[in-house]
Each structure stands twice: as C-alpha cells, then as structure tokens.
XYZ file of C-alpha atoms in Angstrom:
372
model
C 37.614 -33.328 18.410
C 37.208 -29.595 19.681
C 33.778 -28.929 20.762
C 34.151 -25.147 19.628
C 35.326 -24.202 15.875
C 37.963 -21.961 15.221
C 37.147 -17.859 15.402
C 37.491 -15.982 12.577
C 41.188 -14.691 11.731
C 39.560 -11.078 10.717
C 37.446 -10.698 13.991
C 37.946 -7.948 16.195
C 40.099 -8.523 19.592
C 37.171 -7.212 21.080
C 34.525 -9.450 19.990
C 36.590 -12.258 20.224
C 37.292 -11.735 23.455
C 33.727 -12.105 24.353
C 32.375 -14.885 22.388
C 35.662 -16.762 24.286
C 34.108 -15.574 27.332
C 30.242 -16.675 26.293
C 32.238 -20.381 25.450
C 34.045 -20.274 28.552
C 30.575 -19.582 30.555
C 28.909 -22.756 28.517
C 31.650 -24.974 29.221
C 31.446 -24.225 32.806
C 27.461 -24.498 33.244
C 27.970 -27.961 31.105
C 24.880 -27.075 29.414
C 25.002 -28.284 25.623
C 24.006 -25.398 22.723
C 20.401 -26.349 22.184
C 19.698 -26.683 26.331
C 21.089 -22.776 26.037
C 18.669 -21.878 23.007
C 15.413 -23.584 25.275
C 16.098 -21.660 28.418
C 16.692 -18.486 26.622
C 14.574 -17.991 24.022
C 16.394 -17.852 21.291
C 17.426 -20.364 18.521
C 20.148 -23.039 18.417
C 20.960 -21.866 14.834
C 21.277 -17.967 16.636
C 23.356 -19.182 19.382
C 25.965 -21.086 16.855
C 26.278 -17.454 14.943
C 26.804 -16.315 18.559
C 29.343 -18.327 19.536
C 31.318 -19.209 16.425
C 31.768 -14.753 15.775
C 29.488 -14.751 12.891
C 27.207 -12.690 14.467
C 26.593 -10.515 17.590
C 24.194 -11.372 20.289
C 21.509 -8.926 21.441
C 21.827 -7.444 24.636
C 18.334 -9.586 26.122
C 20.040 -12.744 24.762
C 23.473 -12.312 26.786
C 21.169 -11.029 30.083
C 19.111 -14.691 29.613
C 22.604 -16.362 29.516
C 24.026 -14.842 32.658
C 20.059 -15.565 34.333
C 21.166 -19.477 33.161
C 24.675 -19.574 33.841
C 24.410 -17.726 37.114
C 27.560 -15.114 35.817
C 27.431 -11.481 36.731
C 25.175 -9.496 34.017
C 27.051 -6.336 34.836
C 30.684 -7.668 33.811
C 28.584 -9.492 30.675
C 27.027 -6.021 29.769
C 30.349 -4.419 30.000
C 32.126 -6.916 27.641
C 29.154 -6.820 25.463
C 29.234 -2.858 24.681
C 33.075 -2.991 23.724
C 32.366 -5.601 21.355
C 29.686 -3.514 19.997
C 31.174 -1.071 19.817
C 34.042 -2.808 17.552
C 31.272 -4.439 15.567
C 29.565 -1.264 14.464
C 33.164 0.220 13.335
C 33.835 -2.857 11.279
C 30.514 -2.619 9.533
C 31.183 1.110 9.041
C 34.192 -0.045 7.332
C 32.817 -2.581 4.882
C 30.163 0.135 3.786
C 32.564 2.504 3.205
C 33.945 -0.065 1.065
C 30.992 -1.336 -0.555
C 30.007 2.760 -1.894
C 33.057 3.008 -3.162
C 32.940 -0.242 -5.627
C 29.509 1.166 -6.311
C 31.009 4.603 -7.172
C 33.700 2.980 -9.587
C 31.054 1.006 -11.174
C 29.213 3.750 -11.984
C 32.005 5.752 -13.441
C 32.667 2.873 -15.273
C 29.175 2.374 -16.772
C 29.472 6.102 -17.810
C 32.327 5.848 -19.433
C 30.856 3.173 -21.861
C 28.251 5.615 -23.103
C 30.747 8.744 -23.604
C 30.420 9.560 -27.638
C 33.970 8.969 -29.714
C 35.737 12.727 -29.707
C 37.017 11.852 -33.020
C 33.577 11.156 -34.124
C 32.348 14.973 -33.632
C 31.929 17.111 -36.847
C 33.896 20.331 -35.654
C 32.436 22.771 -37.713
C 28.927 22.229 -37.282
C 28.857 20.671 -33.892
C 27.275 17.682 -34.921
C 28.221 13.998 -33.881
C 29.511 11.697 -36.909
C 26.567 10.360 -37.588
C 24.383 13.355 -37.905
C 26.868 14.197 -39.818
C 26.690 11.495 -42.257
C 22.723 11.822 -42.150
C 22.861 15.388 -43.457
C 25.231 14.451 -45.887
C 23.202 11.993 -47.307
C 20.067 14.096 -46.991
C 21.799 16.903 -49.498
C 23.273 14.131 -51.915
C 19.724 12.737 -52.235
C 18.657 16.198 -52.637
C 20.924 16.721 -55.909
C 19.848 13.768 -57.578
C 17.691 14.475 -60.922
C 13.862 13.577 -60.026
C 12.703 10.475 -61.683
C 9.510 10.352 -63.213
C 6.436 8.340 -61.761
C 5.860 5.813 -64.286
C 2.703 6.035 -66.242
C -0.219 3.548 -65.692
C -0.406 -0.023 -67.984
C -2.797 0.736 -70.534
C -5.963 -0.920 -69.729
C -5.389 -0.675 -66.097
C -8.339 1.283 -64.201
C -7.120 3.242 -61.462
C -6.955 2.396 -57.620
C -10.174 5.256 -57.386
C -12.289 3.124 -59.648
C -11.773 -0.283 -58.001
C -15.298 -1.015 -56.761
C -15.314 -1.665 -52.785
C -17.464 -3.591 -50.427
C -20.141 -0.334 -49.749
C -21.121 -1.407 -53.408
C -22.227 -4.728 -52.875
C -24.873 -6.638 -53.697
C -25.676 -5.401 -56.651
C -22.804 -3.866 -58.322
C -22.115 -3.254 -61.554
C -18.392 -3.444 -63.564
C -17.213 -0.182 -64.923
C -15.371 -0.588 -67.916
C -11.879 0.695 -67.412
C -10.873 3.830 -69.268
C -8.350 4.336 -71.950
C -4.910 5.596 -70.356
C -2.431 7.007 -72.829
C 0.143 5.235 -74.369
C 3.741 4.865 -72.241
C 6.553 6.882 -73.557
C 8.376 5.443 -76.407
C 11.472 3.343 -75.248
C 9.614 2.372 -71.935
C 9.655 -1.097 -71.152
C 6.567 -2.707 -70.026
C 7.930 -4.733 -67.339
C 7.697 -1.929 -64.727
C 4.359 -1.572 -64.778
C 3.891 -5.786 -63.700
C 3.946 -5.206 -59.216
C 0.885 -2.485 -60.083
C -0.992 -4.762 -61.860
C -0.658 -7.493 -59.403
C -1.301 -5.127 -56.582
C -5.043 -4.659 -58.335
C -5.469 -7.695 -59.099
C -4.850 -8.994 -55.398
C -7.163 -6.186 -54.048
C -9.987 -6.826 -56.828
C -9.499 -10.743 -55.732
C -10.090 -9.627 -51.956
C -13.221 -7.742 -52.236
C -15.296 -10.046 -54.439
C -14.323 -12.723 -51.718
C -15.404 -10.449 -49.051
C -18.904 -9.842 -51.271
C -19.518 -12.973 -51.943
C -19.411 -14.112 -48.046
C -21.585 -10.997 -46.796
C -24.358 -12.081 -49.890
C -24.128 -15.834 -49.138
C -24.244 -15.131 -45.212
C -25.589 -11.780 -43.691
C -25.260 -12.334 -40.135
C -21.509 -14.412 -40.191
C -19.940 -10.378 -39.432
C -20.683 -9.978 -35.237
C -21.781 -7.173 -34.300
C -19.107 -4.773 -31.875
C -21.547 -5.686 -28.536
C -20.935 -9.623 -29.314
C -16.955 -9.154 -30.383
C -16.644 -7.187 -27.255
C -18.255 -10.225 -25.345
C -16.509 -13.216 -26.690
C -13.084 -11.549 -25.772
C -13.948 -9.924 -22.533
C -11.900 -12.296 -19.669
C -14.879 -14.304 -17.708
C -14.795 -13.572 -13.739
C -12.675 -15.150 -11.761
C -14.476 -17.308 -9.047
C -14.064 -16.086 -5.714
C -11.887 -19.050 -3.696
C -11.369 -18.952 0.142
C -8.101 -20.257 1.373
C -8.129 -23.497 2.550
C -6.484 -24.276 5.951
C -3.863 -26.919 6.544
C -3.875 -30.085 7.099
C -5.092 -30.953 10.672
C -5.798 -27.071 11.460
C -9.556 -26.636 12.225
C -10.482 -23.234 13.156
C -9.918 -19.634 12.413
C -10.482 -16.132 14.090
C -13.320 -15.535 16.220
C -14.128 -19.428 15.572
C -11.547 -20.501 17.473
C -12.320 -18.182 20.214
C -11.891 -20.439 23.787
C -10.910 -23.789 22.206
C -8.014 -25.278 22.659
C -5.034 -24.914 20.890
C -3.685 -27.939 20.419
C -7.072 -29.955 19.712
C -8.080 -27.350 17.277
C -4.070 -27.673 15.287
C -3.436 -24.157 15.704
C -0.046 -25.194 17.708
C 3.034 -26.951 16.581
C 4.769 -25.789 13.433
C 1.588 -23.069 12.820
C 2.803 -21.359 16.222
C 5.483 -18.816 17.131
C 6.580 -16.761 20.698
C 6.287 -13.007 20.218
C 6.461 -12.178 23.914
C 7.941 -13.943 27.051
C 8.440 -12.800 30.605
C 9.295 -14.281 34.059
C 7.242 -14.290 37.165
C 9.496 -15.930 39.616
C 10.625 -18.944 38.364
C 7.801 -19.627 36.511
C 8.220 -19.215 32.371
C 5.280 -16.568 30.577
C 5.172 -16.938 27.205
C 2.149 -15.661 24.340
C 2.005 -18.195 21.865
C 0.333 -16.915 18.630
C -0.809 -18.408 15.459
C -0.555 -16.570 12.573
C -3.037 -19.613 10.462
C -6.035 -19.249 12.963
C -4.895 -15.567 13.972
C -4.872 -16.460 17.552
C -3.000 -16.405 20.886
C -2.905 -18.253 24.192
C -0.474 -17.783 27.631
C 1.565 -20.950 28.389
C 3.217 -20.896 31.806
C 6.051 -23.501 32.391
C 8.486 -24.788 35.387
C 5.195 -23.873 37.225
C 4.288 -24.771 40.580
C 0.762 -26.238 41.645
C -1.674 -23.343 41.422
C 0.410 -21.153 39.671
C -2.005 -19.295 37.096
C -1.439 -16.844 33.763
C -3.796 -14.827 31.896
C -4.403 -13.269 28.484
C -6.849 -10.948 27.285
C -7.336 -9.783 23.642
C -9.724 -9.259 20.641
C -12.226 -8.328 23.854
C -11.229 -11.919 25.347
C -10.260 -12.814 28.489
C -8.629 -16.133 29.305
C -7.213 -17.865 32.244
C -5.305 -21.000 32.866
C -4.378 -22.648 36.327
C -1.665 -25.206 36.906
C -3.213 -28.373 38.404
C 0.243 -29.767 39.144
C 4.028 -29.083 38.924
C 4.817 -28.642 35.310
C 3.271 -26.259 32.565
C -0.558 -25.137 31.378
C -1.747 -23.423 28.840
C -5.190 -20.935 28.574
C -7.569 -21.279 25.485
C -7.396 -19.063 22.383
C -8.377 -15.523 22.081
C -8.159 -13.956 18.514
C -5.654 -11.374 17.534
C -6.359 -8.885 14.706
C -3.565 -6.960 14.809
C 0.464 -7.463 16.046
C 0.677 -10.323 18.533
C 3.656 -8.209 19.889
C 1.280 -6.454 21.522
C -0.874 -9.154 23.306
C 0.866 -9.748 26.466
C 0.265 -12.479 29.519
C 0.490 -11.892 33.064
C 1.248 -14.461 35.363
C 0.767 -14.664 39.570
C 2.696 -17.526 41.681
C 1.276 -19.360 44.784
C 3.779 -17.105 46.128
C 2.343 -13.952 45.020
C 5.131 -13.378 42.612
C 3.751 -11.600 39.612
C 5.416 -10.894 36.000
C 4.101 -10.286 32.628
C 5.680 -11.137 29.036
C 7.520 -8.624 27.165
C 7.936 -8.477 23.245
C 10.479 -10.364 21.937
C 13.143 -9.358 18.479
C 11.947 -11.275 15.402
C 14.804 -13.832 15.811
C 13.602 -14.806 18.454
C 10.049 -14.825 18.093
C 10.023 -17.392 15.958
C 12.466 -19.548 18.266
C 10.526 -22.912 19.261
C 9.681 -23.022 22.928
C 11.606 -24.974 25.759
C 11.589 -28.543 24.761
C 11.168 -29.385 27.961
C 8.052 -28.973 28.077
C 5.752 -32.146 27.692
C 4.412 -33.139 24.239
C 0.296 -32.446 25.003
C 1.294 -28.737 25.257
C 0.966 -26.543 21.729
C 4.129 -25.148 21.050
C-alpha cells in the first residue's frame, strides 16, 4: 500500500510539483508525519492538508521543514512562491465564479417578484388588482342604502345599560317605549341585538356582585406590576474544570502542571530557537496564564518569561526540558514572549506563531511531568 495518496487531478503543475518535492524530502529524512508535526510546530492534521494538495503550507512551516530535513531553504522558498503564486490565481478563479452564481441568483430572485404586464390597467396606470379594488369600491358605491333596522320594542338602548361606576347601590331604569317596527318587518332581525344586551347586562352584574362580595380581590397597578415583574437573576461565577485549581493572579508562581492549568487547557502562541534548545510560551486560556518551557536542553540551559508585572525563570537541572512557573496574562498571549540563554551563551527568544499552529500540541517528546 502507497504511503502517499493520490494528488488531486485539478491541482496546479505548480503546486504539485512542490508538495512531490515536500514528500520526496519526508521520504528521504524517514521521519513519519506526526515526528514532522512535533519538530515543527505545526499539526499532523495541517501537515496531511500539506502534503496530500488540499492546502498550502505557510512560508514558517516549509522553513521548519528544511531546519528538520537539513534541505536548502532557499530552493524550498523558491518552489514555495511559484506555487503561491498558482494558488492565489486558482482562488481568484473560483471567486470569480462564485459572484457570478450569486449574480444569477439574484436576477433570478428578481424576476419572481416582477408584476404580470398583462395584469396592468392601461388607462389608469393601475395594477389589476387596484384595479379590481376601485371597481368594487364604485359598485358598492351605487348600491341603494339600506336602512339601520329599528330597535326591538322593549329593548333599552346600549346608553342606558347601567355599568360598573354604578355599583353598589344601583337602581333599574325601566326601559323606554321605542316605536313600533315598520309594517312587513320581520322580527327575527332584531334577535343578535338582543343577545348582545343581554350578554353585556349578564357581565356587569357578575362583575358587581364580585367587587360587593370582595373589595380588595381587584390588585392594585403597584402589586400587578410586582407579581409579573421577572425576579433577578442570581449572580453565578463560572466554575473551573475538573482538576484545574487556580485562576489569574491566583495562580501567579505555581506550577502549571500541579495546579491543571496544562494538558488539554494549554496551547503554544509563540516559539523560538536558541541554539538547539526549543523556546516555547505555553498559555492557558482557563487560568489566563503563561509559562516558558525549554526542551532538547542541555544542563544549565535557562529561559525566562515576564508578564502581568511577573518575572519568572526556569533552569535545566539535567539534559532534557524545564519549565518556569505561571505568570498571568490579561491580554493576547501572542504578545508574551520567552527568552532563552545556553551554557554556550547562545541566546533566542520565541516569536508569535499563526493560529494553526498555536494551538498545535507540543513535541511529544517531551516527558509526561511537563504541562503541555
């Protein structure tokens, strides 16, 4: 089985020409894909985009790949800005293509809402259907009036139905007479009034009769606005996670790892070289902290970190990898760097890393008791 998949058909010659070369460099080192991500910095999932065409490689990941592979970063570089190059041309393409489905779309959608020519009135101007509103308006205008019918006799009017400002203590009005209906009329049209007074009449003697049996059942506006105004919401502070025991200026000088704030809750947004030896800030956005690992260190080899108004140092005891205690960060972590000085007197500092890989895992080379 192939240890490399199959480019793309629709790549570019010239990016395919240099992922081939980025395989060819791997197979020769005999380093595997996640030994690659470790000593560079950047993911294994990143470096599988690289290599398979999917996506291009910054310019600081190919550099950290010639560093491991010991290739020339000049002939790298140069392959690296044709493919660019080609890259950026084929994404002008596709956007190109993508505004013009989203012009057509458009167009269409517009087209759906143009009103039906046939539909227009062409004397007036109007559409059809203000044109069949006016002609109903005048037809409606034409018909003959029809009389209001005349109260039921015996029926008091709405005016004289007593209300609720007349309790206690009201008195019935007898209704007056009403004339008689016209002759011919039929009584049955006057039968939805009556029940509309009835109904009404019905209503308010209910309404009475609570307001004399109980007074105060009716709240006032101040206790109506109370019951439905929303009770305040208790303030809650975020609990940490599990195993995570500090935060801030409370974790100030602990250490990382016995405090939780490494592991999973930690991420690299700077790294640097001094020498041979590895600088790296690791920062934890839970406790909103940061610390300086150095690793492939030699015996006395020593890094520093200052931030927040902190200062802290750490000082390899043997061959291997240390690690200062916290110092909180309040703003970007990008911007917290770590210098480092060799027995040798070699002396780098860490540089900010792209997202990608910032939130790459560090070297897993390095031995379990150090926070990653």
């Amino acid at each position: 089985m192939p240890r490399w998949k199959a480019l793309p058909e629709e790549l570019d010659p010239q990016v395919r020409e240099f992922a081939g070369q980025l395989r060819r460099l791997i197979d020769r080192s005999g380093l595997s894909v996640a030994a690659v991500a470790d000593s560079t910095g950047y993911s294994k999932t990143s470096w599988e985009r690289y290599l398979n065409g999917r996506l291009l490689p910054p310019l600081r990941a190919v550099l950290a790949l010639a560093e491991q592979t010991g290739a020339h970063p000049s002939h790298l570089t140069t392959l690296w800005e044709l493919a660019e190059r080609a890259w950026s041309r084929a994404e002008m393409r596709q956007d190109v293509t993508m505004e013009a489905i989203r012009v057509a779309q458009a167009r269409a959608a517009l087209g759906e809402l143009d009103p039906d020519p046939a539909a227009t009135d062409a004397p007036s101007g109007k559409t059809g259907k203000a044109a069949k509103a006016g002609k109903a308006e005048s037809a409606a205008s034409q018909k003959p009036e029809t009389p209001a019918p005349a109260p039921h006799p015996g029926t008091a009017p709405l005016s004289q139905v007593p209300s609720s400002t007349d309790f206690p203590g009201w008195e019935a009005v007898a209704p007056a007479p009403q004339p008689a209906p016209a002759e011919g009329t039929s009584g049955r049209r006057y039968r939805t009034p009556m029940i509309l007074v009835g109904a009404a009449g019905a209503v308010l003697v209910a309404i009475a009769g609570v307001l004399l049996l109980n007074p105060g059942a009716a709240p006032t506006k101040k206790e109506a606005v109370a019951r439905t105004a929303p009770a305040p919401a208790p303030s809650v502070e975020p609990a940490l996670p599990n195993g995570v025991r500090c935060t801030g200026d409370g974790c100030v000088g602990k250490d990382p790892e016995a405090m939780g704030c490494g592991g999973q809750h930690a991420t690299t947004p700077s790294r640097g070289l001094a020498g041979r030896t590895l600088i790296e800030v690791r920062y934890s956005s839970v406790c909103h902290t940061a610390w300086a690992r150095i690793s492939r260190a030699a015996r006395g080899d020593q890094a520093t970190i200052s931030a927040g108004g902190h200062r802290a140092t750490a000082r390899a005891e043997r061959a291997g990898d240390a690690y200062t205690p916290m110092v909180s960060v309040s703003g970007d972590p990008a911007k917290v760097a770590a210098c480092g000085t060799t027995v040798a007197g070699l002396k780098g500092c860490s540089q900010p890393l792209p997202p990608t890989a910032a939130g790459a895992v560090g070297p897993s080379g390095a031995p379990s008791r150090t926070p990653r």
